[in-house]
mmCIF file of C-alpha atoms in Angstrom:
data_model
loop_
_atom_site.group_PDB
_atom_site.id
_atom_site.type_symbol
_atom_site.label_atom_id
_atom_site.label_comp_id
_atom_site.label_asym_id
_atom_site.label_seq_id
_atom_site.Cartn_x
_atom_site.Cartn_y
_atom_site.Cartn_z
ATOM 1 C CA UNK A 1 7.155 54.060 -74.875
ATOM 2 C CA UNK A 2 4.179 52.703 -76.757
ATOM 3 C CA UNK A 3 2.702 49.436 -75.654
ATOM 4 C CA UNK A 4 3.022 48.068 -79.147
ATOM 5 C CA UNK A 5 5.776 49.005 -81.631
ATOM 6 C CA UNK A 6 5.521 48.348 -85.305
ATOM 7 C CA UNK A 7 7.654 49.611 -88.100
ATOM 8 C CA UNK A 8 5.484 51.892 -90.157
ATOM 9 C CA UNK A 9 7.458 51.185 -93.337
ATOM 10 C CA UNK A 10 6.770 51.649 -96.223
ATOM 11 C CA UNK A 11 8.173 48.326 -97.227
ATOM 12 C CA UNK A 12 8.471 47.457 -100.904
ATOM 13 C CA UNK A 13 9.426 43.946 -102.127
ATOM 14 C CA UNK A 14 9.394 42.240 -105.462
ATOM 15 C CA UNK A 15 6.607 39.800 -106.283
ATOM 16 C CA UNK A 16 7.392 36.303 -105.102
ATOM 17 C CA UNK A 17 9.555 37.362 -102.215
ATOM 18 C CA UNK A 18 9.041 36.352 -98.594
ATOM 19 C CA UNK A 19 7.753 39.201 -96.465
ATOM 20 C CA UNK A 20 8.425 39.503 -92.790
ATOM 21 C CA UNK A 21 6.302 41.834 -90.683
ATOM 22 C CA UNK A 22 6.970 42.314 -86.962
ATOM 23 C CA UNK A 23 5.713 43.887 -83.744
ATOM 24 C CA UNK A 24 7.182 44.105 -80.324
ATOM 25 C CA UNK A 25 5.201 44.820 -77.147
ATOM 26 C CA UNK A 26 5.871 45.631 -73.534
ATOM 27 C CA UNK A 27 2.877 44.226 -71.664
ATOM 28 C CA UNK A 28 3.586 40.641 -70.663
ATOM 29 C CA UNK A 29 -0.096 40.061 -69.954
ATOM 30 C CA UNK A 30 -1.024 39.995 -73.617
ATOM 31 C CA UNK A 31 -2.181 36.544 -74.583
ATOM 32 C CA UNK A 32 -4.024 36.926 -77.835
ATOM 33 C CA UNK A 33 -2.405 38.179 -81.016
ATOM 34 C CA UNK A 34 -4.003 39.160 -84.264
ATOM 35 C CA UNK A 35 -2.896 40.368 -87.711
ATOM 36 C CA UNK A 36 -5.229 42.454 -89.729
ATOM 37 C CA UNK A 37 -4.863 43.460 -93.411
ATOM 38 C CA UNK A 38 -6.295 46.809 -94.436
ATOM 39 C CA UNK A 39 -6.594 47.851 -98.039
ATOM 40 C CA UNK A 40 -6.809 51.639 -98.748
ATOM 41 C CA UNK A 41 -10.228 53.079 -97.770
ATOM 42 C CA UNK A 42 -11.446 49.784 -96.421
ATOM 43 C CA UNK A 43 -11.950 48.347 -92.919
ATOM 44 C CA UNK A 44 -9.388 45.950 -91.440
ATOM 45 C CA UNK A 45 -9.728 42.280 -92.282
ATOM 46 C CA UNK A 46 -8.669 39.634 -89.783
ATOM 47 C CA UNK A 47 -5.868 37.481 -91.249
ATOM 48 C CA UNK A 48 -4.488 35.531 -88.388
ATOM 49 C CA UNK A 49 -5.411 34.872 -84.754
ATOM 50 C CA UNK A 50 -3.086 33.163 -82.343
ATOM 51 C CA UNK A 51 -3.145 32.431 -78.678
ATOM 52 C CA UNK A 52 0.015 32.419 -76.592
ATOM 53 C CA UNK A 53 3.331 31.420 -78.096
ATOM 54 C CA UNK A 54 3.863 29.270 -81.153
ATOM 55 C CA UNK A 55 3.255 29.302 -84.935
ATOM 56 C CA UNK A 56 0.117 29.194 -86.951
ATOM 57 C CA UNK A 57 0.049 28.751 -90.709
ATOM 58 C CA UNK A 58 -2.843 29.513 -93.049
ATOM 59 C CA UNK A 59 -2.027 29.145 -96.818
ATOM 60 C CA UNK A 60 0.822 31.633 -97.644
ATOM 61 C CA UNK A 61 0.609 33.297 -94.233
ATOM 62 C CA UNK A 62 2.416 32.218 -90.992
ATOM 63 C CA UNK A 63 2.137 33.919 -87.682
ATOM 64 C CA UNK A 64 4.694 33.509 -84.958
ATOM 65 C CA UNK A 65 4.464 34.552 -81.424
ATOM 66 C CA UNK A 66 7.452 34.586 -79.056
ATOM 67 C CA UNK A 67 6.082 35.625 -75.671
ATOM 68 C CA UNK A 68 9.533 35.331 -73.971
ATOM 69 C CA UNK A 69 10.905 38.027 -76.338
ATOM 70 C CA UNK A 70 7.596 39.881 -76.574
ATOM 71 C CA UNK A 71 7.787 39.650 -80.333
ATOM 72 C CA UNK A 72 5.313 38.615 -82.969
ATOM 73 C CA UNK A 73 5.820 38.166 -86.665
ATOM 74 C CA UNK A 74 3.759 37.624 -89.860
ATOM 75 C CA UNK A 75 5.399 35.863 -92.787
ATOM 76 C CA UNK A 76 3.952 36.110 -96.251
ATOM 77 C CA UNK A 77 5.315 33.530 -98.804
ATOM 78 C CA UNK A 78 5.202 33.943 -102.517
ATOM 79 C CA UNK A 79 4.044 37.524 -102.146
ATOM 80 C CA UNK A 80 1.505 38.730 -104.660
ATOM 81 C CA UNK A 81 0.630 42.295 -105.789
ATOM 82 C CA UNK A 82 -2.734 41.778 -104.200
ATOM 83 C CA UNK A 83 -0.956 41.555 -100.826
ATOM 84 C CA UNK A 84 -0.170 45.239 -101.139
ATOM 85 C CA UNK A 85 -1.917 46.825 -98.090
ATOM 86 C CA UNK A 86 -1.320 48.085 -94.500
ATOM 87 C CA UNK A 87 -0.808 45.309 -92.031
ATOM 88 C CA UNK A 88 -1.804 45.978 -88.437
ATOM 89 C CA UNK A 89 -0.836 43.795 -85.441
ATOM 90 C CA UNK A 90 -3.178 43.803 -82.511
ATOM 91 C CA UNK A 91 -3.283 42.105 -79.199
ATOM 92 C CA UNK A 92 -5.276 41.685 -76.117
ATOM 93 C CA UNK A 93 -5.057 40.175 -72.622
ATOM 94 C CA UNK A 94 -8.283 38.145 -72.900
ATOM 95 C CA UNK A 95 -10.716 37.339 -75.727
ATOM 96 C CA UNK A 96 -13.707 38.670 -73.723
ATOM 97 C CA UNK A 97 -16.026 40.422 -75.938
ATOM 98 C CA UNK A 98 -15.687 43.869 -74.256
ATOM 99 C CA UNK A 99 -11.893 43.937 -74.164
ATOM 100 C CA UNK A 100 -10.172 46.572 -76.227
ATOM 101 C CA UNK A 101 -7.448 45.580 -78.673
ATOM 102 C CA UNK A 102 -4.096 47.277 -78.595
ATOM 103 C CA UNK A 103 -2.945 48.099 -82.079
ATOM 104 C CA UNK A 104 0.400 48.712 -83.743
ATOM 105 C CA UNK A 105 0.695 51.599 -85.998
ATOM 106 C CA UNK A 106 0.542 49.515 -89.128
ATOM 107 C CA UNK A 107 3.136 48.651 -91.858
ATOM 108 C CA UNK A 108 2.413 49.719 -95.345
ATOM 109 C CA UNK A 109 3.507 47.006 -97.754
ATOM 110 C CA UNK A 110 3.863 47.263 -101.535
ATOM 111 C CA UNK A 111 4.528 44.175 -103.735
ATOM 112 C CA UNK A 112 6.196 45.252 -106.968
ATOM 113 C CA UNK A 113 5.178 43.111 -109.989
ATOM 114 C CA UNK B 1 -19.211 34.142 -91.138
ATOM 115 C CA UNK B 2 -18.434 37.067 -88.923
ATOM 116 C CA UNK B 3 -19.573 39.831 -91.331
ATOM 117 C CA UNK B 4 -19.976 43.453 -90.218
ATOM 118 C CA UNK B 5 -21.594 46.000 -92.382
ATOM 119 C CA UNK B 6 -21.699 49.812 -92.124
ATOM 120 C CA UNK B 7 -24.028 52.378 -93.708
ATOM 121 C CA UNK B 8 -23.502 54.696 -95.300
ATOM 122 C CA UNK B 9 -20.127 53.945 -96.852
ATOM 123 C CA UNK B 10 -19.591 57.596 -97.614
ATOM 124 C CA UNK B 11 -21.338 60.818 -96.508
ATOM 125 C CA UNK B 12 -20.818 64.517 -97.295
ATOM 126 C CA UNK B 13 -22.623 67.000 -95.246
ATOM 127 C CA UNK B 14 -22.688 70.705 -94.405
ATOM 128 C CA UNK B 15 -21.051 72.032 -91.213
ATOM 129 C CA UNK B 16 -23.555 72.067 -88.343
ATOM 130 C CA UNK B 17 -25.664 69.091 -89.442
ATOM 131 C CA UNK B 18 -25.826 65.744 -87.685
ATOM 132 C CA UNK B 19 -24.845 62.438 -89.322
ATOM 133 C CA UNK B 20 -25.827 58.936 -88.206
ATOM 134 C CA UNK B 21 -23.658 55.908 -89.106
ATOM 135 C CA UNK B 22 -25.043 52.384 -88.602
ATOM 136 C CA UNK B 23 -23.005 49.331 -87.779
ATOM 137 C CA UNK B 24 -24.583 45.818 -88.109
ATOM 138 C CA UNK B 25 -23.318 42.372 -87.384
ATOM 139 C CA UNK B 26 -24.898 40.314 -90.101
ATOM 140 C CA UNK B 27 -24.412 36.735 -89.052
ATOM 141 C CA UNK B 28 -23.818 36.914 -85.285
ATOM 142 C CA UNK B 29 -24.971 38.699 -82.214
ATOM 143 C CA UNK B 30 -22.556 41.214 -80.644
ATOM 144 C CA UNK B 31 -23.019 42.326 -77.106
ATOM 145 C CA UNK B 32 -20.154 44.684 -77.655
ATOM 146 C CA UNK B 33 -19.262 46.880 -80.588
ATOM 147 C CA UNK B 34 -16.490 49.327 -80.910
ATOM 148 C CA UNK B 35 -16.166 52.590 -82.809
ATOM 149 C CA UNK B 36 -12.881 53.698 -84.249
ATOM 150 C CA UNK B 37 -11.671 56.780 -86.055
ATOM 151 C CA UNK B 38 -8.767 56.669 -88.500
ATOM 152 C CA UNK B 39 -6.975 59.622 -90.043
ATOM 153 C CA UNK B 40 -5.001 59.092 -93.388
ATOM 154 C CA UNK B 41 -1.955 56.944 -92.959
ATOM 155 C CA UNK B 42 -2.567 56.499 -89.321
ATOM 156 C CA UNK B 43 -3.660 53.576 -87.156
ATOM 157 C CA UNK B 44 -7.060 53.109 -85.577
ATOM 158 C CA UNK B 45 -8.034 55.280 -82.683
ATOM 159 C CA UNK B 46 -10.657 53.736 -80.376
ATOM 160 C CA UNK B 47 -13.416 56.285 -79.676
ATOM 161 C CA UNK B 48 -15.840 54.235 -77.605
ATOM 162 C CA UNK B 49 -17.122 50.775 -76.598
ATOM 163 C CA UNK B 50 -20.726 50.253 -77.282
ATOM 164 C CA UNK B 51 -22.616 47.841 -74.905
ATOM 165 C CA UNK B 52 -25.999 46.493 -75.870
ATOM 166 C CA UNK B 53 -28.616 47.902 -73.588
ATOM 167 C CA UNK B 54 -26.333 50.233 -71.616
ATOM 168 C CA UNK B 55 -24.402 53.409 -72.002
ATOM 169 C CA UNK B 56 -21.286 53.551 -74.164
ATOM 170 C CA UNK B 57 -17.916 53.864 -72.586
ATOM 171 C CA UNK B 58 -15.913 56.640 -74.150
ATOM 172 C CA UNK B 59 -12.163 56.930 -74.364
ATOM 173 C CA UNK B 60 -10.455 59.849 -72.864
ATOM 174 C CA UNK B 61 -10.713 63.051 -74.901
ATOM 175 C CA UNK B 62 -13.795 61.826 -76.942
ATOM 176 C CA UNK B 63 -16.789 64.014 -76.348
ATOM 177 C CA UNK B 64 -19.838 61.899 -75.548
ATOM 178 C CA UNK B 65 -22.283 64.677 -76.350
ATOM 179 C CA UNK B 66 -20.789 65.036 -79.765
ATOM 180 C CA UNK B 67 -20.451 61.517 -80.669
ATOM 181 C CA UNK B 68 -23.670 59.732 -79.562
ATOM 182 C CA UNK B 69 -23.721 55.968 -79.496
ATOM 183 C CA UNK B 70 -26.847 53.783 -79.329
ATOM 184 C CA UNK B 71 -26.653 50.035 -79.150
ATOM 185 C CA UNK B 72 -30.297 49.133 -79.155
ATOM 186 C CA UNK B 73 -29.985 45.528 -80.235
ATOM 187 C CA UNK B 74 -27.512 42.679 -80.462
ATOM 188 C CA UNK B 75 -26.912 43.372 -84.182
ATOM 189 C CA UNK B 76 -27.003 47.140 -84.426
ATOM 190 C CA UNK B 77 -25.066 50.064 -83.050
ATOM 191 C CA UNK B 78 -25.212 53.635 -84.272
ATOM 192 C CA UNK B 79 -22.870 56.524 -84.099
ATOM 193 C CA UNK B 80 -24.299 60.018 -84.515
ATOM 194 C CA UNK B 81 -21.912 62.866 -85.094
ATOM 195 C CA UNK B 82 -23.878 65.858 -83.879
ATOM 196 C CA UNK B 83 -23.198 69.352 -85.185
ATOM 197 C CA UNK B 84 -20.471 68.161 -87.479
ATOM 198 C CA UNK B 85 -17.542 70.387 -88.281
ATOM 199 C CA UNK B 86 -14.777 70.019 -90.902
ATOM 200 C CA UNK B 87 -12.421 68.730 -88.250
ATOM 201 C CA UNK B 88 -14.792 65.807 -87.666
ATOM 202 C CA UNK B 89 -14.026 64.666 -91.326
ATOM 203 C CA UNK B 90 -12.467 61.268 -91.049
ATOM 204 C CA UNK B 91 -12.858 57.564 -91.648
ATOM 205 C CA UNK B 92 -15.155 55.919 -89.058
ATOM 206 C CA UNK B 93 -14.873 52.184 -88.603
ATOM 207 C CA UNK B 94 -16.902 49.962 -86.252
ATOM 208 C CA UNK B 95 -16.086 46.411 -85.089
ATOM 209 C CA UNK B 96 -18.056 43.721 -83.356
ATOM 210 C CA UNK B 97 -17.113 40.843 -81.135
ATOM 211 C CA UNK B 98 -19.177 37.659 -81.138
ATOM 212 C CA UNK B 99 -18.503 37.304 -77.422
ATOM 213 C CA UNK B 100 -18.154 33.550 -77.387
ATOM 214 C CA UNK B 101 -15.260 32.042 -75.510
ATOM 215 C CA UNK B 102 -15.650 28.519 -76.759
ATOM 216 C CA UNK B 103 -13.808 29.168 -80.023
ATOM 217 C CA UNK B 104 -11.374 31.675 -81.381
ATOM 218 C CA UNK B 105 -13.123 34.987 -81.447
ATOM 219 C CA UNK B 106 -12.000 38.549 -81.686
ATOM 220 C CA UNK B 107 -13.184 41.855 -83.281
ATOM 221 C CA UNK B 108 -14.412 41.831 -86.810
ATOM 222 C CA UNK B 109 -14.462 45.188 -88.639
ATOM 223 C CA UNK B 110 -16.921 46.899 -90.926
ATOM 224 C CA UNK B 111 -15.920 48.403 -94.218
ATOM 225 C CA UNK B 112 -15.808 51.930 -92.786
ATOM 226 C CA UNK B 113 -17.669 55.155 -93.443
ATOM 227 C CA UNK B 114 -15.897 58.168 -94.916
ATOM 228 C CA UNK B 115 -17.284 61.430 -93.518
ATOM 229 C CA UNK B 116 -16.515 64.672 -95.198
ATOM 230 C CA UNK B 117 -17.866 67.818 -93.600
ATOM 231 C CA UNK B 118 -17.891 70.957 -95.819
#
């Protein structure tokens, strides 16, 4: 069993829809949770960063962490074609500089105009 | 803030040559940088952790003599693919961590370097 499970998709939704992306994990020691967006042939871009359980909102993006269920989500409201990308969840036990991130496999998302 | 650059963005070389890729943190100092490899439609695979002023730590299965890492300053790490072969063709991405615990910090990624070995 992988430490982090993420549905690889691909996921296609019409423009304007609400998108829900999810990851589950097995290591209860994870405390820091990230979502990265990666466009084709580009490096990952940090979208959301959360610590422990709870919600965090930034514009059209909302990140949720449920540590009791070991489940994290990223919601995208009013989805736009420019949101078409691969979304990677990542997590770590601490935010020390030398700590590795554990990544999900990424979900390929396409927003259909 | 938190910008990481990589150079070159794309390189094509002949089999047997060595290729150097630079990773720079432009607006922060990074005691630790990470090197990843990514194959098409796959997730990131960590190759090594680069520590300023000390030897890099390589992941299991990554040949340290083939993938030479130098982290000579707090803003620069280099990855040299020695005697490159076609199977080394891939997308190489670096990341850097500001290393400060007083605010939210995590790894910030460079734009990647696409290596094609003929």
